[in-house]
């Protein structure tokens, strides 16, 4: 799936909702499903830092809670206020691996509108998955 | 806020959406906001067990991603298929503490419809919070 | 088990090892086993805030990795630089519940040497555990 | 740093200490510091699946709690009982990124003694780090 400029607007709207009293580092995510629905995600921090939940995971679990299932997703876009586009953290890559197709695109962007595209598989090479458990 | 019987139906609907290929233990959450909107939550597991996200947190971050803020929540109900009502895990209690009023009720229920009510503060006595960080 | 003054010295030593470039909030833990061995713990943060690991869990998993098993622990002491003794976060309470006896004491202390004592069960009332899964 | 056969024996010893009542999937880690000390790690699970801690992180935080600092590590070896060598999960890759050199080798092995080698940077391409936060 190719990137569309209107997603920049959506991911910025998502980012505004971030709850980040500790880092002040707002992250937004914009998730599209294969059937054309979309979900916003933002990071939700905690005084106990380890209980923070990232924007990418917020968007993904929101979709699951509305009835979507692994494999139903078409693309995700992520933004922060950093000068360079930031990538998903490791835990988010693991959740993307679990819930999304290996070739699903992850678009990373920044305030200047630069875009970096990587697939889920590229972000977690030789990724750990359920087949390792069997 | 007092428990309403129709919430049992909603939390069961939320529970059905759980993604639990590893534990087979489906959890549902039903979150109400003070302005009358509601959110479903379910647990979303991962082959890497530590990356699992619980039903309560799924519901809460879904609401934040739609623009709700800490303090906007009125009640949450949780259910599983265990014989006795199950309580939120520690990480969920920490996220409830961060995002909800101390006296917000948490209703725990089971397939038989038994109800246990505790407040957020009762679930995390002497809870760690942002004021500890200052 | 009663608190011993020399533990204050040990938990301060543990605290010094904290890796906290993001919060600057150093936490130390001092864990004792029933057979008299001890383990230091400190918080280990991450640029991805959600991947932080707390002092209490660091001490507990260090002990497990050296061969100790659930039920082998006698007491844990925790300290920070906050004016009031801080309590373990929810995730740590959940791990304490899994690995320690319900009546094991958790001692919370501060730079002034004040002590608050609670048991594992008191910190996670009606705690979620493996029996809920069956 | 090149792989040494005796590490297979050590990582197997570490693996035996895993606490895995839920997955039954034992993981071992064997961490070496640049000054020649070593640390065992094993996974430590929880009834609340999301509170599980992996073998790699257990080894790393054990070392930090004994005074080691980011950059002090030389190599880590990981093993499971799966037929193919398993890789670290995303959260572990993020913690490796935070605490280890980008070119530190991660050796993945299996019961047959096959070895796959990747660096920390290869496991988390374009990895998120503290410089993104500034």
Coordinates of C-alpha atoms in Angstrom, one line a residue:
Chain A
X1 CA 0.0 0.0 0.0
X2 CA 1.3 3.4 -0.9
X3 CA 1.5 6.3 1.5
X4 CA -1.2 9.0 1.2
X5 CA -0.7 12.6 2.1
X6 CA -3.9 12.8 4.1
X7 CA -2.5 10.3 6.6
X8 CA -0.1 13.0 7.8
X9 CA -3.1 15.0 9.0
X10 CA -4.7 12.0 10.7
X11 CA -1.5 10.9 12.5
X12 CA -1.0 14.5 13.8
X13 CA -4.6 14.5 15.2
X14 CA -3.8 11.2 16.9
X15 CA -0.6 12.5 18.3
X16 CA -2.3 15.5 20.0
X17 CA -4.2 13.0 22.3
X18 CA -1.0 11.6 23.8
X19 CA -0.9 11.5 27.6
X20 CA 2.8 12.2 28.3
X21 CA 3.3 14.0 31.6
X22 CA 6.7 12.3 32.2
X23 CA 8.5 12.3 28.8
X24 CA 6.6 15.2 27.1
X25 CA 7.4 13.1 24.0
X26 CA 4.1 12.8 22.1
X27 CA 3.7 9.9 19.7
X28 CA 0.8 9.4 17.3
X29 CA -0.2 6.4 15.3
X30 CA -2.7 6.0 12.5
X31 CA -3.8 2.5 11.6
X32 CA -5.8 1.4 8.6
X33 CA -7.7 -1.8 8.2
X34 CA -8.0 -3.7 4.9
X35 CA -11.7 -2.9 4.8
X36 CA -11.1 0.8 5.1
X37 CA -11.7 1.6 8.7
X38 CA -9.1 3.6 10.7
X39 CA -7.9 3.9 14.3
X40 CA -6.0 6.5 16.1
X41 CA -3.3 5.6 18.7
X42 CA -1.2 7.7 21.1
X43 CA 1.2 6.9 23.9
X44 CA -0.2 6.7 27.4
X45 CA 2.4 7.0 30.1
X46 CA 2.5 6.1 33.7
X47 CA 4.3 7.3 36.8
X48 CA 5.6 3.7 36.8
X49 CA 7.5 4.1 33.6
X50 CA 7.4 0.4 32.7
X51 CA 3.6 0.5 32.5
X52 CA 3.6 3.0 29.6
X53 CA 1.8 1.9 26.4
X54 CA 3.0 3.2 23.0
X55 CA 0.9 4.7 20.3
X56 CA 1.2 1.8 17.9
X57 CA 0.0 -0.7 20.4
X58 CA -2.8 1.6 21.5
X59 CA -4.1 1.7 17.9
X60 CA -3.8 -2.0 17.4
X61 CA -5.5 -3.1 20.6
X62 CA -8.3 -0.5 20.0
X63 CA -9.0 -2.2 16.7
X64 CA -8.9 -5.7 18.2
X65 CA -11.4 -4.5 20.9
X66 CA -13.7 -3.4 18.1
X67 CA -13.7 -6.8 16.5
X68 CA -10.8 -6.7 14.1
X69 CA -8.5 -9.7 14.0
X70 CA -4.8 -10.5 13.2
X71 CA -4.3 -10.0 9.5
X72 CA -7.0 -7.4 9.1
X73 CA -4.6 -4.5 8.9
X74 CA -3.3 -2.6 5.8
X75 CA -0.9 0.0 7.0
X76 CA 0.3 2.0 10.0
X77 CA 1.8 5.5 10.2
X78 CA 3.7 6.8 13.2
X79 CA 4.9 10.3 14.0
X80 CA 6.7 12.2 16.8
X81 CA 8.1 15.7 17.1
X82 CA 11.7 14.5 16.7
X83 CA 13.6 16.0 13.7
X84 CA 14.1 12.5 12.2
X85 CA 11.3 10.0 11.7
X86 CA 11.3 7.7 14.8
X87 CA 10.8 4.0 14.5
X88 CA 8.5 1.8 16.7
X89 CA 10.1 0.4 19.9
X90 CA 10.9 -3.2 20.1
X91 CA 7.8 -4.2 22.0
X92 CA 5.6 -2.5 19.4
X93 CA 7.5 -4.4 16.6
X94 CA 6.7 -7.6 18.4
X95 CA 3.0 -6.7 18.6
X96 CA 3.0 -5.7 14.9
X97 CA 4.6 -9.1 14.1
X98 CA 1.9 -10.9 16.0
X99 CA -1.1 -9.0 14.6
X100 CA -0.1 -7.9 11.1
X101 CA 1.1 -9.4 7.8
X102 CA 4.9 -9.6 7.5
X103 CA 4.8 -7.3 4.4
X104 CA 2.5 -4.7 5.9
X105 CA 4.1 -1.2 5.5
X106 CA 5.0 0.8 8.6
X107 CA 5.4 4.5 7.6
X108 CA 7.5 6.6 10.0
X109 CA 7.2 10.4 9.6
X110 CA 8.2 13.7 11.3
X111 CA 7.0 17.3 11.5
X112 CA 8.7 18.1 8.2
X113 CA 6.7 15.3 6.5
X114 CA 9.6 13.1 5.6
X115 CA 8.6 9.4 5.2
X116 CA 10.5 6.3 5.9
X117 CA 8.9 3.0 4.9
X118 CA 9.7 -0.4 6.3
X119 CA 7.7 -3.6 6.5
X120 CA 6.8 -5.4 9.7
X121 CA 9.3 -8.2 8.8
X122 CA 12.1 -5.7 8.1
X123 CA 11.5 -4.1 11.5
X124 CA 11.9 -7.4 13.3
X125 CA 14.2 -9.6 11.2
X126 CA 14.1 -13.3 12.1
X127 CA 11.2 -12.3 14.4
X128 CA 10.0 -14.5 17.3
X129 CA 6.5 -15.8 16.7
X130 CA 4.0 -18.4 17.7
X131 CA 5.6 -21.0 15.5
X132 CA 8.7 -20.9 17.8
X133 CA 6.5 -22.1 20.7
X134 CA 5.4 -25.3 19.0
Chain B
X1 CA -21.8 4.6 40.7
X2 CA -24.0 1.5 41.1
X3 CA -23.7 -1.6 38.9
X4 CA -26.3 -2.1 36.2
X5 CA -27.3 -5.5 34.9
X6 CA -27.0 -4.5 31.3
X7 CA -23.2 -4.1 31.8
X8 CA -23.0 -7.9 32.1
X9 CA -24.2 -8.2 28.5
X10 CA -21.7 -5.6 27.3
X11 CA -18.7 -7.1 29.1
X12 CA -19.5 -10.5 27.6
X13 CA -19.6 -9.0 24.1
X14 CA -16.2 -7.4 24.8
X15 CA -14.8 -10.7 26.1
X16 CA -15.7 -12.5 22.9
X17 CA -13.2 -10.3 21.0
X18 CA -10.2 -11.5 23.1
X19 CA -7.1 -12.7 21.1
X20 CA -5.8 -15.5 23.3
X21 CA -4.1 -18.2 21.3
X22 CA -1.7 -18.9 24.1
X23 CA -3.7 -18.9 27.4
X24 CA -7.2 -19.5 26.0
X25 CA -8.2 -17.3 28.9
X26 CA -10.6 -14.7 27.5
X27 CA -11.0 -11.5 29.5
X28 CA -13.4 -8.7 28.8
X29 CA -13.6 -5.2 30.1
X30 CA -16.4 -2.6 29.8
X31 CA -15.5 1.0 30.5
X32 CA -17.9 3.9 31.0
X33 CA -17.0 7.6 30.8
X34 CA -18.6 10.2 33.0
X35 CA -20.2 11.7 29.9
X36 CA -21.9 8.4 29.0
X37 CA -19.8 6.9 26.3
X38 CA -18.5 3.3 26.6
X39 CA -15.5 1.3 25.5
X40 CA -14.9 -2.4 25.1
X41 CA -11.6 -4.0 26.0
X42 CA -10.2 -7.5 25.7
X43 CA -6.9 -9.1 26.2
X44 CA -4.5 -9.3 23.3
X45 CA -1.8 -11.9 23.7
X46 CA 1.6 -12.4 22.1
X47 CA 3.9 -15.3 21.4
X48 CA 6.3 -13.3 23.6
X49 CA 4.2 -13.6 26.7
X50 CA 5.5 -10.3 28.2
X51 CA 4.1 -8.3 25.4
X52 CA 0.5 -9.3 26.2
X53 CA -1.9 -6.4 26.9
X54 CA -4.9 -6.9 29.3
X55 CA -8.5 -6.1 28.7
X56 CA -8.6 -3.3 31.2
X57 CA -5.7 -1.5 29.6
X58 CA -7.1 -2.1 26.1
X59 CA -10.3 -0.3 27.1
X60 CA -8.5 2.6 28.8
X61 CA -6.0 3.3 26.1
X62 CA -8.8 3.1 23.5
X63 CA -10.6 5.8 25.3
X64 CA -7.5 8.0 25.6
X65 CA -6.9 7.6 21.8
X66 CA -10.4 8.9 21.2
X67 CA -9.7 12.0 23.2
X68 CA -10.7 11.1 26.8
X69 CA -8.4 12.2 29.6
X70 CA -7.4 11.0 33.0
X71 CA -10.4 11.6 35.4
X72 CA -13.0 11.2 32.7
X73 CA -14.0 7.7 33.7
X74 CA -17.0 6.5 35.8
X75 CA -16.7 2.7 36.1
X76 CA -15.1 -0.4 34.7
X77 CA -16.4 -3.9 34.7
X78 CA -14.2 -7.0 34.1
X79 CA -15.1 -10.6 33.4
X80 CA -13.5 -13.9 32.7
X81 CA -14.7 -17.5 32.5
X82 CA -13.2 -18.4 35.9
X83 CA -15.7 -19.7 38.5
X84 CA -14.9 -16.8 40.8
X85 CA -14.7 -13.2 39.7
X86 CA -11.1 -12.4 38.7
X87 CA -9.4 -9.2 39.7
X88 CA -7.2 -6.9 37.5
X89 CA -3.5 -7.8 37.4
X90 CA -1.0 -5.4 39.0
X91 CA -0.1 -3.6 35.9
X92 CA -3.7 -2.8 35.1
X93 CA -4.2 -1.6 38.7
X94 CA -1.3 0.8 38.1
X95 CA -2.8 2.1 34.9
X96 CA -6.2 2.5 36.6
X97 CA -4.5 4.4 39.3
X98 CA -2.9 6.8 36.8
X99 CA -6.0 7.4 34.7
X100 CA -9.0 7.1 37.0
X101 CA -10.3 8.6 40.2
X102 CA -9.2 6.8 43.4
X103 CA -12.9 6.2 44.3
X104 CA -13.9 4.9 40.8
X105 CA -15.6 1.5 41.2
X106 CA -14.1 -1.6 39.5
X107 CA -16.7 -4.4 39.2
X108 CA -15.4 -7.9 38.9
X109 CA -17.8 -10.5 37.6
X110 CA -18.0 -14.1 36.4
X111 CA -20.3 -16.3 34.2
X112 CA -22.7 -16.8 37.1
X113 CA -23.2 -13.0 37.3
X114 CA -21.7 -12.6 40.8
X115 CA -20.3 -9.1 41.4
X116 CA -17.4 -8.0 43.6
X117 CA -16.9 -4.2 43.8
X118 CA -13.6 -2.5 44.8
X119 CA -12.4 1.0 44.2
X120 CA -9.2 1.9 42.4
X121 CA -7.6 2.9 45.6
X122 CA -8.6 -0.3 47.3
X123 CA -7.0 -2.4 44.5
X124 CA -3.7 -0.6 44.9
X125 CA -3.3 0.5 48.5
X126 CA -0.7 3.1 49.1
X127 CA -0.4 3.2 45.4
X128 CA 2.7 4.6 43.5
X129 CA 1.8 7.7 41.6
X130 CA 3.3 10.8 39.9
X131 CA 3.5 12.7 43.2
X132 CA 6.2 10.1 44.3
X133 CA 8.3 11.3 41.4
X134 CA 8.5 14.9 42.5
Chain C
X1 CA 10.5 -11.2 59.7
X2 CA 11.5 -8.0 61.5
X3 CA 13.3 -5.2 59.8
X4 CA 17.0 -4.9 60.5
X5 CA 18.8 -1.5 60.4
X6 CA 21.7 -2.9 58.3
X7 CA 19.3 -3.4 55.4
X8 CA 19.1 0.4 55.0
X9 CA 22.7 0.4 54.1
X10 CA 22.3 -2.4 51.6
X11 CA 19.3 -1.0 49.9
X12 CA 21.1 2.3 49.5
X13 CA 24.0 0.5 47.8
X14 CA 21.6 -1.2 45.5
X15 CA 19.9 2.1 44.6
X16 CA 23.2 3.7 43.5
X17 CA 23.4 1.2 40.6
X18 CA 20.1 2.4 39.1
X19 CA 20.3 3.2 35.4
X20 CA 17.8 6.2 35.1
X21 CA 18.8 8.6 32.4
X22 CA 15.2 9.4 31.7
X23 CA 13.4 9.8 35.1
X24 CA 16.5 10.5 37.3
X25 CA 14.5 8.7 39.9
X26 CA 16.7 6.0 41.4
X27 CA 15.1 3.0 43.1
X28 CA 16.9 0.3 45.1
X29 CA 15.7 -3.0 46.3
X30 CA 17.2 -5.5 48.7
X31 CA 15.9 -9.0 48.6
X32 CA 16.6 -11.7 51.2
X33 CA 16.1 -15.4 50.7
X34 CA 15.0 -17.8 53.5
X35 CA 18.4 -19.5 53.4
X36 CA 20.2 -16.2 54.1
X37 CA 21.4 -15.1 50.7
X38 CA 20.7 -11.6 49.4
X39 CA 20.2 -9.8 46.1
X40 CA 20.4 -6.2 45.0
X41 CA 18.0 -4.7 42.6
X42 CA 17.8 -1.3 40.9
X43 CA 15.6 0.2 38.2
X44 CA 16.8 -0.1 34.6
X45 CA 15.2 2.4 32.2
X46 CA 14.8 2.5 28.5
X47 CA 14.3 5.3 25.9
X48 CA 11.1 3.3 25.2
X49 CA 9.6 4.0 28.6
X50 CA 7.4 0.9 28.6
X51 CA 10.5 -1.3 28.5
X52 CA 11.7 -0.1 31.9
X53 CA 12.2 -2.7 34.6
X54 CA 11.9 -1.8 38.3
X55 CA 14.2 -2.5 41.1
X56 CA 12.0 -5.1 42.8
X57 CA 11.7 -7.2 39.7
X58 CA 15.4 -6.9 38.9
X59 CA 16.2 -8.3 42.4
X60 CA 13.6 -11.1 42.0
X61 CA 14.6 -12.3 38.6
X62 CA 18.3 -12.1 39.5
X63 CA 17.6 -14.6 42.3
X64 CA 15.6 -16.9 40.0
X65 CA 18.4 -16.8 37.5
X66 CA 20.7 -18.0 40.2
X67 CA 18.5 -21.0 41.1
X68 CA 16.1 -19.7 43.6
X69 CA 12.4 -20.6 43.2
X70 CA 9.0 -19.2 44.1
X71 CA 8.6 -19.3 47.9
X72 CA 12.3 -19.1 48.7
X73 CA 12.1 -15.4 49.7
X74 CA 12.0 -13.9 53.2
X75 CA 11.8 -10.1 52.8
X76 CA 12.3 -7.3 50.4
X77 CA 13.2 -3.7 51.2
X78 CA 12.7 -0.8 48.7
X79 CA 13.9 2.7 48.7
X80 CA 13.9 5.9 46.6
X81 CA 14.9 9.5 47.2
X82 CA 11.3 10.7 47.7
X83 CA 10.4 12.3 51.0
X84 CA 7.8 9.6 51.8
X85 CA 8.5 5.9 51.4
X86 CA 7.4 4.9 47.9
X87 CA 5.5 1.6 47.3
X88 CA 6.1 -0.9 44.5
X89 CA 4.3 -0.3 41.3
X90 CA 1.5 -2.6 40.2
X91 CA 3.5 -4.8 37.9
X92 CA 6.0 -5.4 40.7
X93 CA 3.2 -6.3 43.1
X94 CA 2.0 -8.8 40.6
X95 CA 5.5 -10.4 40.3
X96 CA 5.8 -10.4 44.1
X97 CA 2.5 -12.2 44.3
X98 CA 3.7 -14.8 41.8
X99 CA 7.1 -15.5 43.4
X100 CA 6.7 -14.8 47.1
X101 CA 4.6 -16.0 50.0
X102 CA 1.4 -13.9 50.7
X103 CA 2.6 -13.0 54.1
X104 CA 6.2 -12.0 53.1
X105 CA 6.9 -8.5 54.3
X106 CA 7.7 -5.6 51.9
X107 CA 9.5 -2.8 53.7
X108 CA 9.3 0.6 52.1
X109 CA 11.8 3.3 53.2
X110 CA 13.1 6.7 52.4
X111 CA 16.3 8.8 53.0
X112 CA 15.2 9.7 56.5
X113 CA 15.0 6.0 57.4
X114 CA 11.2 5.9 58.0
X115 CA 9.8 2.4 57.5
X116 CA 6.4 1.2 56.2
X117 CA 5.7 -2.5 56.3
X118 CA 3.0 -4.3 54.2
X119 CA 2.7 -7.9 53.2
X120 CA 2.6 -9.1 49.6
X121 CA -1.1 -9.9 50.0
X122 CA -1.9 -6.5 51.5
X123 CA -0.2 -4.8 48.5
X124 CA -2.4 -6.7 46.0
X125 CA -5.7 -7.4 47.7
X126 CA -7.7 -10.1 46.1
X127 CA -4.7 -10.6 43.8
X128 CA -4.9 -12.3 40.4
X129 CA -2.9 -15.6 40.4
X130 CA -2.4 -18.9 38.6
X131 CA -5.5 -20.4 40.3
X132 CA -7.7 -17.9 38.4
X133 CA -6.4 -19.5 35.1
X134 CA -7.6 -23.0 35.9
Chain D
X1 CA 33.7 -11.8 19.5
X2 CA 33.6 -15.4 18.3
X3 CA 31.3 -18.0 19.7
X4 CA 32.9 -20.6 22.1
X5 CA 31.6 -24.1 22.4
X6 CA 31.6 -24.0 26.2
X7 CA 28.9 -21.3 26.1
X8 CA 26.4 -24.0 25.0
X9 CA 26.9 -25.7 28.3
X10 CA 26.4 -22.5 30.3
X11 CA 23.3 -21.4 28.4
X12 CA 21.8 -24.8 29.0
X13 CA 22.5 -24.5 32.7
X14 CA 20.8 -21.1 32.7
X15 CA 17.8 -22.4 30.8
X16 CA 17.1 -25.1 33.4
X17 CA 16.3 -22.4 36.0
X18 CA 13.4 -21.0 33.9
X19 CA 10.1 -20.5 35.8
X20 CA 7.6 -21.3 33.1
X21 CA 4.4 -22.9 34.6
X22 CA 2.3 -21.3 31.9
X23 CA 4.1 -21.7 28.5
X24 CA 6.4 -24.6 29.5
X25 CA 8.8 -22.9 27.1
X26 CA 12.1 -22.6 28.8
X27 CA 14.5 -20.0 27.6
X28 CA 18.1 -19.5 28.8
X29 CA 20.5 -16.7 28.3
X30 CA 24.2 -16.4 28.9
X31 CA 25.7 -12.9 29.1
X32 CA 29.4 -12.1 29.0
X33 CA 30.9 -8.8 30.1
X34 CA 34.0 -7.2 28.5
X35 CA 36.0 -7.8 31.7
X36 CA 35.2 -11.5 31.7
X37 CA 32.4 -12.0 34.2
X38 CA 29.3 -13.9 33.2
X39 CA 25.6 -13.8 34.1
X40 CA 22.8 -16.4 33.6
X41 CA 19.3 -15.4 32.6
X42 CA 16.1 -17.4 32.3
X43 CA 12.5 -16.4 31.6
X44 CA 10.2 -15.8 34.6
X45 CA 6.6 -16.0 33.8
X46 CA 3.5 -14.8 35.6
X47 CA -0.2 -15.7 35.8
X48 CA -0.7 -12.2 34.3
X49 CA 1.1 -13.0 31.0
X50 CA 2.1 -9.4 30.4
X51 CA 4.2 -9.4 33.5
X52 CA 6.5 -12.1 32.2
X53 CA 10.2 -11.2 31.9
X54 CA 12.4 -12.9 29.3
X55 CA 15.8 -14.6 29.8
X56 CA 17.8 -11.9 28.0
X57 CA 16.4 -9.1 30.1
X58 CA 16.9 -11.2 33.3
X59 CA 20.6 -11.6 32.5
X60 CA 21.1 -7.9 31.6
X61 CA 19.3 -6.5 34.7
X62 CA 21.2 -8.9 36.9
X63 CA 24.4 -7.5 35.6
X64 CA 23.3 -3.9 36.1
X65 CA 22.2 -4.7 39.6
X66 CA 25.8 -5.9 40.3
X67 CA 27.3 -2.7 39.1
X68 CA 27.8 -3.2 35.4
X69 CA 26.8 -0.3 33.1
X70 CA 25.6 0.2 29.5
X71 CA 28.5 -0.7 27.2
X72 CA 30.1 -3.2 29.5
X73 CA 28.8 -6.2 27.6
X74 CA 30.7 -8.4 25.1
X75 CA 28.2 -11.1 23.9
X76 CA 24.9 -12.9 24.7
X77 CA 23.8 -16.4 23.8
X78 CA 20.2 -17.5 23.9
X79 CA 18.7 -20.9 23.7
X80 CA 15.3 -22.6 23.8
X81 CA 14.1 -26.2 23.1
X82 CA 12.6 -25.2 19.7
X83 CA 14.0 -27.1 16.7
X84 CA 15.3 -23.9 15.1
X85 CA 17.3 -21.3 17.1
X86 CA 14.8 -18.7 18.4
X87 CA 15.5 -15.0 18.4
X88 CA 14.9 -12.4 21.2
X89 CA 11.5 -10.9 21.4
X90 CA 11.1 -7.2 20.5
X91 CA 11.2 -5.9 24.0
X92 CA 14.4 -7.7 24.6
X93 CA 15.9 -6.3 21.4
X94 CA 14.9 -2.8 22.7
X95 CA 16.7 -3.5 26.0
X96 CA 19.8 -4.9 24.2
X97 CA 19.8 -1.7 22.1
X98 CA 19.7 0.5 25.3
X99 CA 22.4 -1.4 27.2
X100 CA 24.7 -2.9 24.6
X101 CA 27.0 -1.8 21.8
X102 CA 25.3 -1.8 18.4
X103 CA 27.9 -4.3 17.1
X104 CA 27.6 -6.7 20.1
X105 CA 26.9 -10.2 18.9
X106 CA 23.8 -12.1 19.8
X107 CA 24.1 -15.8 19.4
X108 CA 20.9 -17.8 19.0
X109 CA 21.2 -21.6 19.4
X110 CA 19.1 -24.7 19.7
X111 CA 19.4 -28.2 21.3
X112 CA 21.2 -29.4 18.2
X113 CA 23.9 -26.8 18.7
X114 CA 23.2 -24.8 15.5
X115 CA 24.3 -21.2 15.8
X116 CA 22.8 -18.0 14.3
X117 CA 24.7 -14.8 14.9
X118 CA 23.3 -11.3 14.5
X119 CA 24.4 -8.0 16.0
X120 CA 22.2 -5.8 18.3
X121 CA 21.8 -3.3 15.5
X122 CA 20.8 -6.0 13.0
X123 CA 18.1 -7.3 15.4
X124 CA 16.5 -3.8 15.7
X125 CA 17.2 -2.0 12.4
X126 CA 16.8 1.8 12.6
X127 CA 16.3 1.2 16.3
X128 CA 14.5 3.7 18.6
X129 CA 16.9 5.1 21.2
X130 CA 17.5 8.0 23.6
X131 CA 18.7 10.3 20.9
X132 CA 15.2 10.2 19.4
X133 CA 13.9 11.8 22.7
X134 CA 16.1 14.9 22.4

